[in-house]
Amino acid sequence: GLSLVLGIVVALGLAIVIVRWPLVGLYVVAGCALLIEDNPPPVSTFTDTLYVFSWPPSLEGLFERPIGLVFITILFALVYQRFLKRQRLLAGGELLLPFLFYLLCVAGGIAYGLASGGSLKIIVVEVRPFWYMFVSYLIGYNLISHKRHIQIFFWLVLLSAGFKALQGLYIYLVILHGNLTGYDSIMTHEESFFFAAFIILFVLFCLHYRSRVQWLMALLMLPCVLVALVANQRRADYVALLAGLAVVWLLVLRVKRKGRAQLIAGMLICIIVGASYISLAFLYPKASFTKPVFAVMSIFNPNSTDYRDATSDVYRIIENNDLKYTVKQHPLGLGFGKPFLQPVPLTNIFPQIEAFDMYYNYVPHNTIYWIWMRLGPIGFFALWYLIGAVIVRGSLTARNLRDPYLQLVAIYIVATTFMEIIVAFADYQLFFYRNVIYLGLLLGMLVKLPKIDEKKETNHI
């Protein structure tokens, strides 16, 4: 009872603050995405007991989640204040049309799902991440208007990564005493994505623009983040990190007119160091620091000697084949709210899967194929149209900006988008609330960067 009363008081206080200062709501949403688990972690920590992405048992069944109510409060405050000032209520930016096309396809999937016997409850669960991503984009685009807003946002990113890394170290060293036997991860799956994104940001500080205080903070936290990333043992995020680093290097090489020779030399050094690290891994295959090498290898070699990886690979292969089979049987899309077809039941591989994931036959690991299966070729094209628009616009924005810090942010967002899509092929990435909210905020920020850069130049003149 006391917890409920305190929760109500905090919620009311937060609502009052957000109505007065909507920008605070943006940072609250970002903090929730960066710090609070939306799925139960393997080892419980304090943050997973905070009810943000779900309700406590006594309030289960409500249509919207607490984070959704925060979104509604922010939008209300923003629209209300602009209405009083007789300003444009909401702006959509250059990504609005790709988003609306995507959401129109989602609406078609909802309508067809309902008309063909889909469960309304399941439809709400499946569609909510699409809505959260779009609302996050609107909030980011409409509330971020100055460079200092972006700097505060990335301070929150850095400090949150450090906090979660310390959580990971505590779990690994204190609770588990450095023994990962029986654990395929120690934190939630999406945590490794945020750790990888932190490393991308640190590399950008080194290669492109050194915001000295933020760089020093990132440098101090880097060892903790690396240990927590390795201990969390998520293979797909290693591949995504490598792809993200490649994107960073290419874009920095394109926008950095001076120092290209040093960049190329640095790349050659990294290749030599990487090759040495891989060679060292084969000399010390049991060492903890060489685990990422074998984790990445196991993705491309299904006949892994690691039983956990082998079982996981077989499950995902069969799951992907089931999705492809469903697409063949429903070429225009299955619609939301209905289980995908399973010519080879997933329970043959993991008999207890329903106890671990009640939506296992609705939302697969591969959320790229999930969208293809649900929305058909038109919806699948809409997804890639949106992603393509982000990558093209982000790359052009990074090239045209004059402020080096804003350039760094644009490159980071493009690299993070690449990482998001890569992990989405393997690990629920487009279904996890934290990931889609964070990506939505970044996309809103990306579209706003040129206006912020112009404003800065005008003020300087």
Short mmCIF file of C-alpha atoms in Angstrom, two decimals:
data_model
loop_
_atom_site.label_atom_id
_atom_site.label_comp_id
_atom_site.label_asym_id
_atom_site.label_seq_id
_atom_site.Cartn_x
_atom_site.Cartn_y
_atom_site.Cartn_z
CA GLY A 1 0.00 0.00 0.00
CA LEU A 2 2.79 2.42 0.88
CA SER A 3 4.55 1.67 -2.43
CA LEU A 4 1.33 2.38 -4.33
CA VAL A 5 0.84 5.71 -2.53
CA LEU A 6 4.46 6.73 -3.16
CA GLY A 7 4.10 5.73 -6.81
CA ILE A 8 0.98 7.86 -7.21
CA VAL A 9 2.66 10.85 -5.54
CA VAL A 10 5.75 10.54 -7.75
CA ALA A 11 3.61 10.13 -10.88
CA LEU A 12 1.52 13.21 -10.08
CA GLY A 13 4.61 15.26 -9.30
CA LEU A 14 6.25 14.14 -12.52
CA ALA A 15 3.11 14.96 -14.52
CA ILE A 16 3.04 18.50 -13.09
CA VAL A 17 6.71 19.04 -13.95
CA ILE A 18 6.26 17.69 -17.49
CA VAL A 19 3.18 19.86 -18.12
CA ARG A 20 5.21 22.89 -17.05
CA TRP A 21 8.45 21.89 -18.81
CA PRO A 22 7.80 19.30 -21.56
CA LEU A 23 11.52 19.02 -22.31
CA VAL A 24 11.94 17.34 -18.92
CA GLY A 25 9.63 14.64 -20.21
CA LEU A 26 12.02 13.91 -23.07
CA TYR A 27 14.87 13.29 -20.62
CA VAL A 28 12.59 11.17 -18.43
CA VAL A 29 11.70 8.99 -21.42
CA ALA A 30 15.34 8.71 -22.45
CA GLY A 31 16.35 7.83 -18.88
CA CYS A 32 13.71 5.12 -18.71
CA ALA A 33 14.91 3.61 -22.00
CA LEU A 34 18.54 3.70 -20.93
CA LEU A 35 18.20 2.57 -17.31
CA ILE A 36 15.07 0.50 -16.64
CA GLU A 37 14.51 -3.06 -17.85
CA ASP A 38 11.31 -3.83 -19.75
CA ASN A 39 11.83 -7.60 -19.35
CA PRO A 40 12.87 -9.58 -16.25
CA PRO A 41 16.68 -9.92 -16.25
CA PRO A 42 18.41 -13.23 -15.43
CA VAL A 43 19.70 -11.70 -12.19
CA SER A 44 17.44 -9.19 -10.45
CA THR A 45 18.67 -5.65 -9.87
CA PHE A 46 17.02 -2.59 -8.39
CA THR A 47 16.04 -1.05 -11.73
CA ASP A 48 14.02 -4.07 -12.87
CA THR A 49 11.63 -3.56 -9.93
CA LEU A 50 10.56 -0.13 -11.18
CA TYR A 51 7.21 -0.29 -12.95
CA VAL A 52 7.70 1.80 -16.07
CA PHE A 53 7.15 -0.56 -19.00
CA SER A 54 4.58 -2.70 -17.18
CA TRP A 55 2.11 -2.40 -14.31
CA PRO A 56 2.39 -3.98 -10.87
CA PRO A 57 0.30 -7.17 -10.54
CA SER A 58 -2.57 -5.31 -8.84
CA LEU A 59 -2.98 -3.02 -11.88
CA GLU A 60 -2.35 -5.48 -14.70
CA GLY A 61 -4.79 -5.38 -17.59
CA LEU A 62 -4.85 -1.62 -18.16
CA PHE A 63 -4.75 -0.72 -21.83
CA GLU A 64 -1.68 1.56 -21.69
CA ARG A 65 1.61 1.16 -19.82
CA PRO A 66 3.07 3.79 -17.46
CA ILE A 67 5.58 4.85 -20.13
CA GLY A 68 2.67 5.34 -22.51
CA LEU A 69 1.01 7.68 -20.04
CA VAL A 70 4.26 9.66 -19.91
CA PHE A 71 4.12 9.96 -23.71
CA ILE A 72 0.51 11.17 -23.55
CA THR A 73 1.40 13.73 -20.87
CA ILE A 74 4.31 15.09 -22.92
CA LEU A 75 2.20 15.40 -26.07
CA PHE A 76 -0.62 17.08 -24.15
CA ALA A 77 1.75 19.57 -22.54
CA LEU A 78 3.44 20.32 -25.86
CA VAL A 79 0.21 20.80 -27.80
CA TYR A 80 -1.42 22.82 -24.99
CA GLN A 81 1.50 25.25 -24.68
CA ARG A 82 1.76 25.75 -28.42
CA PHE A 83 -1.99 26.24 -28.71
CA LEU A 84 -1.85 29.02 -26.13
CA LYS A 85 1.01 30.64 -28.03
CA ARG A 86 -0.83 30.15 -31.35
CA GLN A 87 2.06 28.16 -32.74
CA ARG A 88 2.01 25.07 -34.94
CA LEU A 89 0.88 22.30 -32.62
CA LEU A 90 3.20 19.52 -33.82
CA ALA A 91 5.80 19.35 -36.58
CA GLY A 92 6.76 16.12 -38.29
CA GLY A 93 10.05 16.78 -40.01
CA GLU A 94 11.48 15.13 -43.09
CA LEU A 95 10.95 11.58 -41.82
CA LEU A 96 7.24 12.09 -41.24
CA LEU A 97 6.14 10.70 -44.62
CA PRO A 98 8.26 7.50 -44.35
CA PHE A 99 6.92 7.01 -40.83
CA LEU A 100 3.30 7.56 -41.91
CA PHE A 101 3.68 5.14 -44.82
CA TYR A 102 5.09 2.56 -42.40
CA LEU A 103 2.31 3.14 -39.86
CA LEU A 104 -0.34 2.98 -42.59
CA CYS A 105 0.90 -0.52 -43.39
CA VAL A 106 0.80 -1.35 -39.67
CA ALA A 107 -2.82 -0.13 -39.55
CA GLY A 108 -3.61 -2.41 -42.48
CA GLY A 109 -2.04 -5.32 -40.58
CA ILE A 110 -4.21 -4.50 -37.56
CA ALA A 111 -7.41 -4.33 -39.64
CA TYR A 112 -6.69 -7.58 -41.45
CA GLY A 113 -5.70 -9.29 -38.21
CA LEU A 114 -8.96 -8.28 -36.51
CA ALA A 115 -11.04 -9.25 -39.55
CA SER A 116 -9.42 -12.69 -39.79
CA GLY A 117 -9.71 -13.76 -36.17
CA GLY A 118 -6.67 -12.18 -34.54
CA SER A 119 -6.65 -11.62 -30.79
CA LEU A 120 -7.10 -7.95 -29.82
CA LYS A 121 -4.90 -8.43 -26.75
CA ILE A 122 -2.08 -9.86 -28.85
CA ILE A 123 -2.52 -7.13 -31.47
CA VAL A 124 -2.09 -4.44 -28.81
CA VAL A 125 1.08 -6.16 -27.54
CA GLU A 126 2.52 -6.50 -31.04
CA VAL A 127 1.69 -3.00 -32.27
CA ARG A 128 2.68 -1.00 -29.20
CA PRO A 129 6.42 -0.82 -30.12
CA PHE A 130 5.58 0.72 -33.52
CA TRP A 131 3.54 3.42 -31.79
CA TYR A 132 6.21 4.09 -29.16
CA MET A 133 8.88 4.53 -31.81
CA PHE A 134 6.79 7.06 -33.74
CA VAL A 135 5.78 9.04 -30.66
CA SER A 136 9.42 9.10 -29.52
CA TYR A 137 10.37 10.51 -32.91
CA LEU A 138 7.74 13.26 -32.61
CA ILE A 139 8.86 14.13 -29.09
CA GLY A 140 12.52 14.25 -30.10
CA TYR A 141 11.87 16.39 -33.15
CA ASN A 142 9.53 18.86 -31.43
CA LEU A 143 11.39 19.32 -28.15
CA ILE A 144 15.08 19.35 -29.11
CA SER A 145 15.87 22.83 -30.36
CA HIS A 146 19.34 23.77 -29.07
CA LYS A 147 22.77 22.20 -29.04
CA ARG A 148 22.75 22.15 -25.24
CA HIS A 149 19.66 19.91 -25.33
CA ILE A 150 21.68 17.37 -27.32
CA GLN A 151 24.67 17.68 -25.01
CA ILE A 152 22.46 17.00 -21.98
CA PHE A 153 20.94 14.02 -23.78
CA PHE A 154 24.38 12.49 -24.38
CA TRP A 155 25.45 13.16 -20.82
CA LEU A 156 22.46 11.02 -19.88
CA VAL A 157 23.61 8.36 -22.37
CA LEU A 158 27.12 8.29 -20.91
CA LEU A 159 26.09 8.24 -17.26
CA SER A 160 23.43 5.61 -17.87
CA ALA A 161 25.93 3.35 -19.63
CA GLY A 162 28.30 3.72 -16.70
CA PHE A 163 25.57 2.91 -14.20
CA LYS A 164 24.43 -0.19 -16.11
CA ALA A 165 28.04 -1.31 -16.53
CA LEU A 166 28.55 -1.07 -12.76
CA GLN A 167 25.39 -3.14 -12.33
CA GLY A 168 26.86 -5.72 -14.68
CA LEU A 169 30.15 -5.77 -12.79
CA TYR A 170 28.32 -6.22 -9.48
CA ILE A 171 26.34 -9.15 -10.87
CA TYR A 172 29.38 -10.75 -12.48
CA LEU A 173 31.95 -10.27 -9.71
CA VAL A 174 29.91 -10.11 -6.49
CA ILE A 175 26.76 -12.17 -7.09
CA LEU A 176 28.19 -14.76 -9.51
CA HIS A 177 31.81 -14.56 -8.30
CA GLY A 178 33.04 -14.45 -11.88
CA ASN A 179 31.43 -17.80 -12.77
CA LEU A 180 29.02 -17.68 -15.72
CA THR A 181 28.24 -21.39 -15.73
CA GLY A 182 24.53 -21.88 -16.35
CA TYR A 183 23.99 -18.28 -17.51
CA ASP A 184 23.68 -17.36 -21.17
CA SER A 185 23.47 -13.71 -20.08
CA ILE A 186 23.60 -11.79 -16.81
CA MET A 187 21.51 -8.78 -17.87
CA THR A 188 18.70 -8.26 -20.35
CA HIS A 189 19.48 -8.85 -24.04
CA GLU A 190 19.11 -5.21 -25.04
CA GLU A 191 21.73 -4.09 -22.49
CA SER A 192 24.53 -5.29 -24.77
CA PHE A 193 23.15 -3.09 -27.55
CA PHE A 194 23.45 -0.01 -25.34
CA PHE A 195 26.98 -1.02 -24.33
CA ALA A 196 27.92 -1.40 -28.01
CA ALA A 197 26.37 2.00 -28.78
CA PHE A 198 28.46 3.49 -25.94
CA ILE A 199 31.62 2.10 -27.55
CA ILE A 200 30.59 3.65 -30.87
CA LEU A 201 30.20 7.02 -29.14
CA PHE A 202 33.62 6.69 -27.47
CA VAL A 203 35.28 5.84 -30.80
CA LEU A 204 33.66 8.89 -32.37
CA PHE A 205 35.05 11.07 -29.60
CA CYS A 206 38.49 9.69 -30.46
CA LEU A 207 38.26 9.83 -34.26
CA HIS A 208 36.19 12.90 -35.03
CA TYR A 209 35.61 15.40 -32.26
CA ARG A 210 36.82 15.28 -28.71
CA SER A 211 34.27 16.86 -26.42
CA ARG A 212 36.89 16.79 -23.69
CA VAL A 213 34.79 16.36 -20.55
CA GLN A 214 32.45 13.83 -22.14
CA TRP A 215 35.40 11.99 -23.68
CA LEU A 216 37.15 11.75 -20.31
CA MET A 217 33.96 10.45 -18.71
CA ALA A 218 33.58 7.85 -21.46
CA LEU A 219 37.23 6.83 -21.09
CA LEU A 220 36.80 6.27 -17.35
CA MET A 221 33.74 4.08 -17.88
CA LEU A 222 35.05 2.15 -20.90
CA PRO A 223 36.74 -0.73 -18.96
CA CYS A 224 33.55 -1.40 -16.96
CA VAL A 225 31.44 -1.33 -20.12
CA LEU A 226 33.77 -3.78 -21.91
CA VAL A 227 33.71 -6.26 -19.02
CA ALA A 228 29.91 -6.04 -18.71
CA LEU A 229 29.50 -6.45 -22.49
CA VAL A 230 31.61 -9.61 -22.56
CA ALA A 231 29.93 -11.03 -19.44
CA ASN A 232 26.48 -10.51 -20.97
CA GLN A 233 27.41 -12.86 -23.86
CA ARG A 234 25.12 -11.54 -26.62
CA ARG A 235 26.64 -12.65 -29.92
CA ALA A 236 24.59 -10.52 -32.30
CA ASP A 237 25.74 -7.33 -30.61
CA TYR A 238 29.39 -8.12 -31.38
CA VAL A 239 28.55 -8.34 -35.08
CA ALA A 240 26.50 -5.14 -34.83
CA LEU A 241 29.40 -3.38 -33.08
CA LEU A 242 31.81 -4.34 -35.87
CA ALA A 243 29.34 -3.06 -38.48
CA GLY A 244 28.80 0.13 -36.49
CA LEU A 245 32.56 0.74 -36.29
CA ALA A 246 32.85 0.27 -40.06
CA VAL A 247 30.06 2.82 -40.64
CA VAL A 248 31.73 5.27 -38.25
CA TRP A 249 35.07 4.94 -39.99
CA LEU A 250 33.58 5.44 -43.47
CA LEU A 251 31.53 8.48 -42.51
CA VAL A 252 34.35 10.10 -40.54
CA LEU A 253 36.64 9.52 -43.53
CA ARG A 254 34.04 11.25 -45.71
CA VAL A 255 33.38 14.31 -43.53
CA LYS A 256 36.84 14.83 -42.06
CA ARG A 257 38.69 16.74 -44.74
CA LYS A 258 41.94 16.77 -42.81
CA GLY A 259 43.64 13.81 -41.25
CA ARG A 260 42.49 11.16 -43.74
CA ALA A 261 45.98 9.68 -43.89
CA GLN A 262 45.92 9.22 -40.11
CA LEU A 263 42.49 7.59 -40.35
CA ILE A 264 43.71 5.09 -42.92
CA ALA A 265 46.82 4.38 -40.86
CA GLY A 266 44.65 3.90 -37.79
CA MET A 267 42.45 1.46 -39.68
CA LEU A 268 45.48 -0.61 -40.70
CA ILE A 269 46.68 -0.65 -37.10
CA CYS A 270 43.22 -1.80 -35.93
CA ILE A 271 43.24 -4.58 -38.51
CA ILE A 272 46.64 -5.77 -37.30
CA VAL A 273 45.56 -5.59 -33.65
CA GLY A 274 42.30 -7.40 -34.48
CA ALA A 275 44.14 -10.17 -36.33
CA SER A 276 46.51 -10.53 -33.37
CA TYR A 277 43.56 -10.73 -30.97
CA ILE A 278 41.93 -13.48 -33.06
CA SER A 279 45.21 -15.42 -33.14
CA LEU A 280 45.51 -15.01 -29.37
CA ALA A 281 41.98 -16.36 -28.98
CA PHE A 282 42.98 -19.65 -30.58
CA LEU A 283 45.99 -19.88 -28.29
CA TYR A 284 43.85 -19.26 -25.18
CA PRO A 285 40.36 -20.55 -26.10
CA LYS A 286 39.27 -20.87 -22.45
CA ALA A 287 40.13 -17.30 -21.46
CA SER A 288 37.26 -14.92 -20.72
CA PHE A 289 38.69 -12.12 -22.85
CA THR A 290 38.62 -14.31 -25.99
CA LYS A 291 34.94 -15.25 -25.72
CA PRO A 292 33.74 -12.61 -28.21
CA VAL A 293 35.79 -14.23 -30.99
CA PHE A 294 34.14 -17.63 -30.54
CA ALA A 295 30.74 -16.03 -30.01
CA VAL A 296 30.95 -14.33 -33.41
CA MET A 297 32.28 -17.51 -35.04
CA SER A 298 29.37 -19.52 -33.66
CA ILE A 299 26.93 -17.28 -35.56
CA PHE A 300 28.44 -18.32 -38.87
CA ASN A 301 29.13 -21.90 -37.80
CA PRO A 302 25.89 -23.59 -36.65
CA ASN A 303 27.90 -26.72 -35.76
CA SER A 304 29.25 -24.95 -32.71
CA THR A 305 30.85 -26.99 -29.98
CA ASP A 306 29.07 -24.83 -27.43
CA TYR A 307 25.79 -26.65 -26.68
CA ARG A 308 23.98 -23.45 -25.72
CA ASP A 309 24.99 -21.70 -28.95
CA ALA A 310 24.20 -24.78 -31.04
CA THR A 311 20.71 -25.12 -29.55
CA SER A 312 20.08 -21.41 -29.98
CA ASP A 313 21.21 -21.57 -33.60
CA VAL A 314 18.96 -24.52 -34.40
CA TYR A 315 15.98 -22.81 -32.73
CA ARG A 316 16.51 -19.64 -34.76
CA ILE A 317 17.00 -21.53 -38.02
CA ILE A 318 13.73 -23.42 -37.55
CA GLU A 319 11.97 -20.24 -36.42
CA ASN A 320 13.15 -18.40 -39.55
CA ASN A 321 12.05 -21.31 -41.74
CA ASP A 322 8.62 -21.22 -40.08
CA LEU A 323 8.38 -17.50 -40.84
CA LYS A 324 9.33 -18.04 -44.47
CA TYR A 325 6.76 -20.81 -44.71
CA THR A 326 4.11 -18.47 -43.28
CA VAL A 327 5.03 -15.82 -45.85
CA LYS A 328 4.60 -18.35 -48.67
CA GLN A 329 1.17 -19.33 -47.37
CA HIS A 330 0.13 -15.69 -46.80
CA PRO A 331 2.03 -13.69 -49.45
CA LEU A 332 0.17 -10.44 -48.66
CA GLY A 333 0.83 -10.73 -44.94
CA LEU A 334 -0.69 -12.70 -42.08
CA GLY A 335 -1.83 -9.61 -40.16
CA PHE A 336 -1.36 -9.09 -36.42
CA GLY A 337 -2.77 -11.11 -33.57
CA LYS A 338 -2.44 -14.63 -35.00
CA PRO A 339 0.32 -17.19 -34.40
CA PHE A 340 2.67 -17.75 -37.31
CA LEU A 341 2.61 -21.19 -38.90
CA GLN A 342 4.97 -23.85 -37.58
CA PRO A 343 5.45 -26.83 -39.91
CA VAL A 344 8.27 -27.71 -37.52
CA PRO A 345 6.98 -26.84 -34.01
CA LEU A 346 9.41 -24.82 -31.95
CA THR A 347 8.46 -26.88 -28.92
CA ASN A 348 10.40 -29.75 -30.53
CA ILE A 349 13.56 -27.75 -29.88
CA PHE A 350 12.57 -26.00 -26.65
CA PRO A 351 9.67 -27.86 -24.95
CA GLN A 352 9.40 -25.28 -22.14
CA ILE A 353 9.42 -22.25 -24.43
CA GLU A 354 5.88 -21.14 -23.52
CA ALA A 355 6.85 -20.90 -19.84
CA PHE A 356 9.71 -18.54 -20.78
CA ASP A 357 7.96 -16.55 -23.50
CA MET A 358 4.17 -16.49 -23.73
CA TYR A 359 4.36 -14.72 -27.11
CA TYR A 360 6.91 -17.09 -28.69
CA ASN A 361 4.54 -18.06 -31.53
CA TYR A 362 3.54 -14.44 -32.22
CA VAL A 363 6.79 -12.47 -31.99
CA PRO A 364 9.94 -14.28 -33.21
CA HIS A 365 13.56 -13.46 -32.48
CA ASN A 366 13.98 -12.17 -36.04
CA THR A 367 11.86 -9.03 -35.96
CA ILE A 368 12.79 -8.15 -39.55
CA TYR A 369 11.13 -11.33 -40.76
CA TRP A 370 8.35 -10.64 -38.23
CA ILE A 371 7.42 -7.43 -40.06
CA TRP A 372 7.64 -9.22 -43.42
CA MET A 373 5.38 -12.00 -42.16
CA ARG A 374 2.84 -9.63 -40.60
CA LEU A 375 2.68 -6.87 -43.25
CA GLY A 376 3.62 -8.61 -46.47
CA PRO A 377 5.81 -7.11 -49.23
CA ILE A 378 4.33 -3.60 -49.06
CA GLY A 379 4.87 -3.30 -45.30
CA PHE A 380 8.32 -4.86 -45.66
CA PHE A 381 9.17 -2.24 -48.29
CA ALA A 382 7.84 0.49 -45.97
CA LEU A 383 10.25 -0.65 -43.26
CA TRP A 384 13.25 -0.51 -45.58
CA TYR A 385 12.07 2.78 -47.04
CA LEU A 386 12.10 4.27 -43.54
CA ILE A 387 15.50 2.79 -42.69
CA GLY A 388 16.91 3.86 -46.04
CA ALA A 389 15.60 7.39 -45.55
CA VAL A 390 17.31 7.54 -42.14
CA ILE A 391 20.66 6.31 -43.49
CA VAL A 392 20.67 8.55 -46.57
CA ARG A 393 19.48 11.65 -44.72
CA GLY A 394 21.81 10.99 -41.81
CA SER A 395 24.84 10.59 -44.10
CA LEU A 396 24.00 13.76 -46.05
CA THR A 397 23.36 15.64 -42.81
CA ALA A 398 26.72 14.58 -41.38
CA ARG A 399 28.47 15.79 -44.54
CA ASN A 400 26.70 19.18 -44.63
CA LEU A 401 26.83 20.18 -40.96
CA ARG A 402 29.49 22.64 -39.84
CA ASP A 403 29.47 22.06 -36.09
CA PRO A 404 31.78 19.07 -35.39
CA TYR A 405 29.81 17.97 -32.31
CA LEU A 406 26.58 17.89 -34.32
CA GLN A 407 28.42 16.00 -37.06
CA LEU A 408 29.48 13.45 -34.44
CA VAL A 409 25.86 13.04 -33.34
CA ALA A 410 24.67 12.50 -36.93
CA ILE A 411 27.31 9.81 -37.54
CA TYR A 412 26.44 8.15 -34.23
CA ILE A 413 22.75 7.99 -35.16
CA VAL A 414 23.48 6.45 -38.58
CA ALA A 415 25.80 3.85 -37.02
CA THR A 416 23.27 3.07 -34.28
CA THR A 417 20.57 2.57 -36.92
CA PHE A 418 22.78 0.06 -38.72
CA MET A 419 23.36 -1.74 -35.43
CA GLU A 420 19.65 -1.77 -34.63
CA ILE A 421 18.81 -3.49 -37.91
CA ILE A 422 21.59 -6.07 -37.59
CA VAL A 423 20.54 -7.09 -34.09
CA ALA A 424 16.89 -7.08 -35.21
CA PHE A 425 17.67 -10.08 -37.42
CA ALA A 426 18.49 -12.11 -34.29
CA ASP A 427 17.17 -10.71 -31.04
CA TYR A 428 13.71 -9.07 -30.73
CA GLN A 429 15.26 -5.64 -31.36
CA LEU A 430 12.21 -4.01 -32.95
CA PHE A 431 9.92 -5.41 -30.26
CA PHE A 432 11.78 -4.26 -27.15
CA TYR A 433 10.38 -0.97 -25.89
CA ARG A 434 13.75 0.39 -24.78
CA ASN A 435 15.32 0.00 -28.21
CA VAL A 436 12.50 1.47 -30.28
CA ILE A 437 12.05 4.41 -27.90
CA TYR A 438 15.76 5.20 -27.96
CA LEU A 439 15.91 4.90 -31.75
CA GLY A 440 12.82 7.11 -32.12
CA LEU A 441 14.37 9.85 -29.99
CA LEU A 442 17.59 9.67 -32.02
CA LEU A 443 15.73 9.92 -35.32
CA GLY A 444 13.84 13.00 -34.13
CA MET A 445 17.18 14.51 -33.10
CA LEU A 446 18.76 13.64 -36.46
CA VAL A 447 16.16 15.52 -38.48
CA LYS A 448 16.51 18.56 -36.22
CA LEU A 449 20.32 18.82 -36.51
CA PRO A 450 20.43 21.05 -39.64
CA LYS A 451 18.14 23.65 -38.04
CA ILE A 452 20.21 23.66 -34.85
CA ASP A 453 23.38 24.07 -36.92
CA GLU A 454 21.87 26.97 -38.86
CA LYS A 455 20.69 28.61 -35.65
CA LYS A 456 24.19 28.33 -34.20
CA GLU A 457 25.75 29.88 -37.30
CA THR A 458 23.22 32.73 -37.31
CA ASN A 459 23.88 33.48 -33.65
CA HIS A 460 27.60 33.43 -34.32
CA ILE A 461 27.24 35.92 -37.20
#
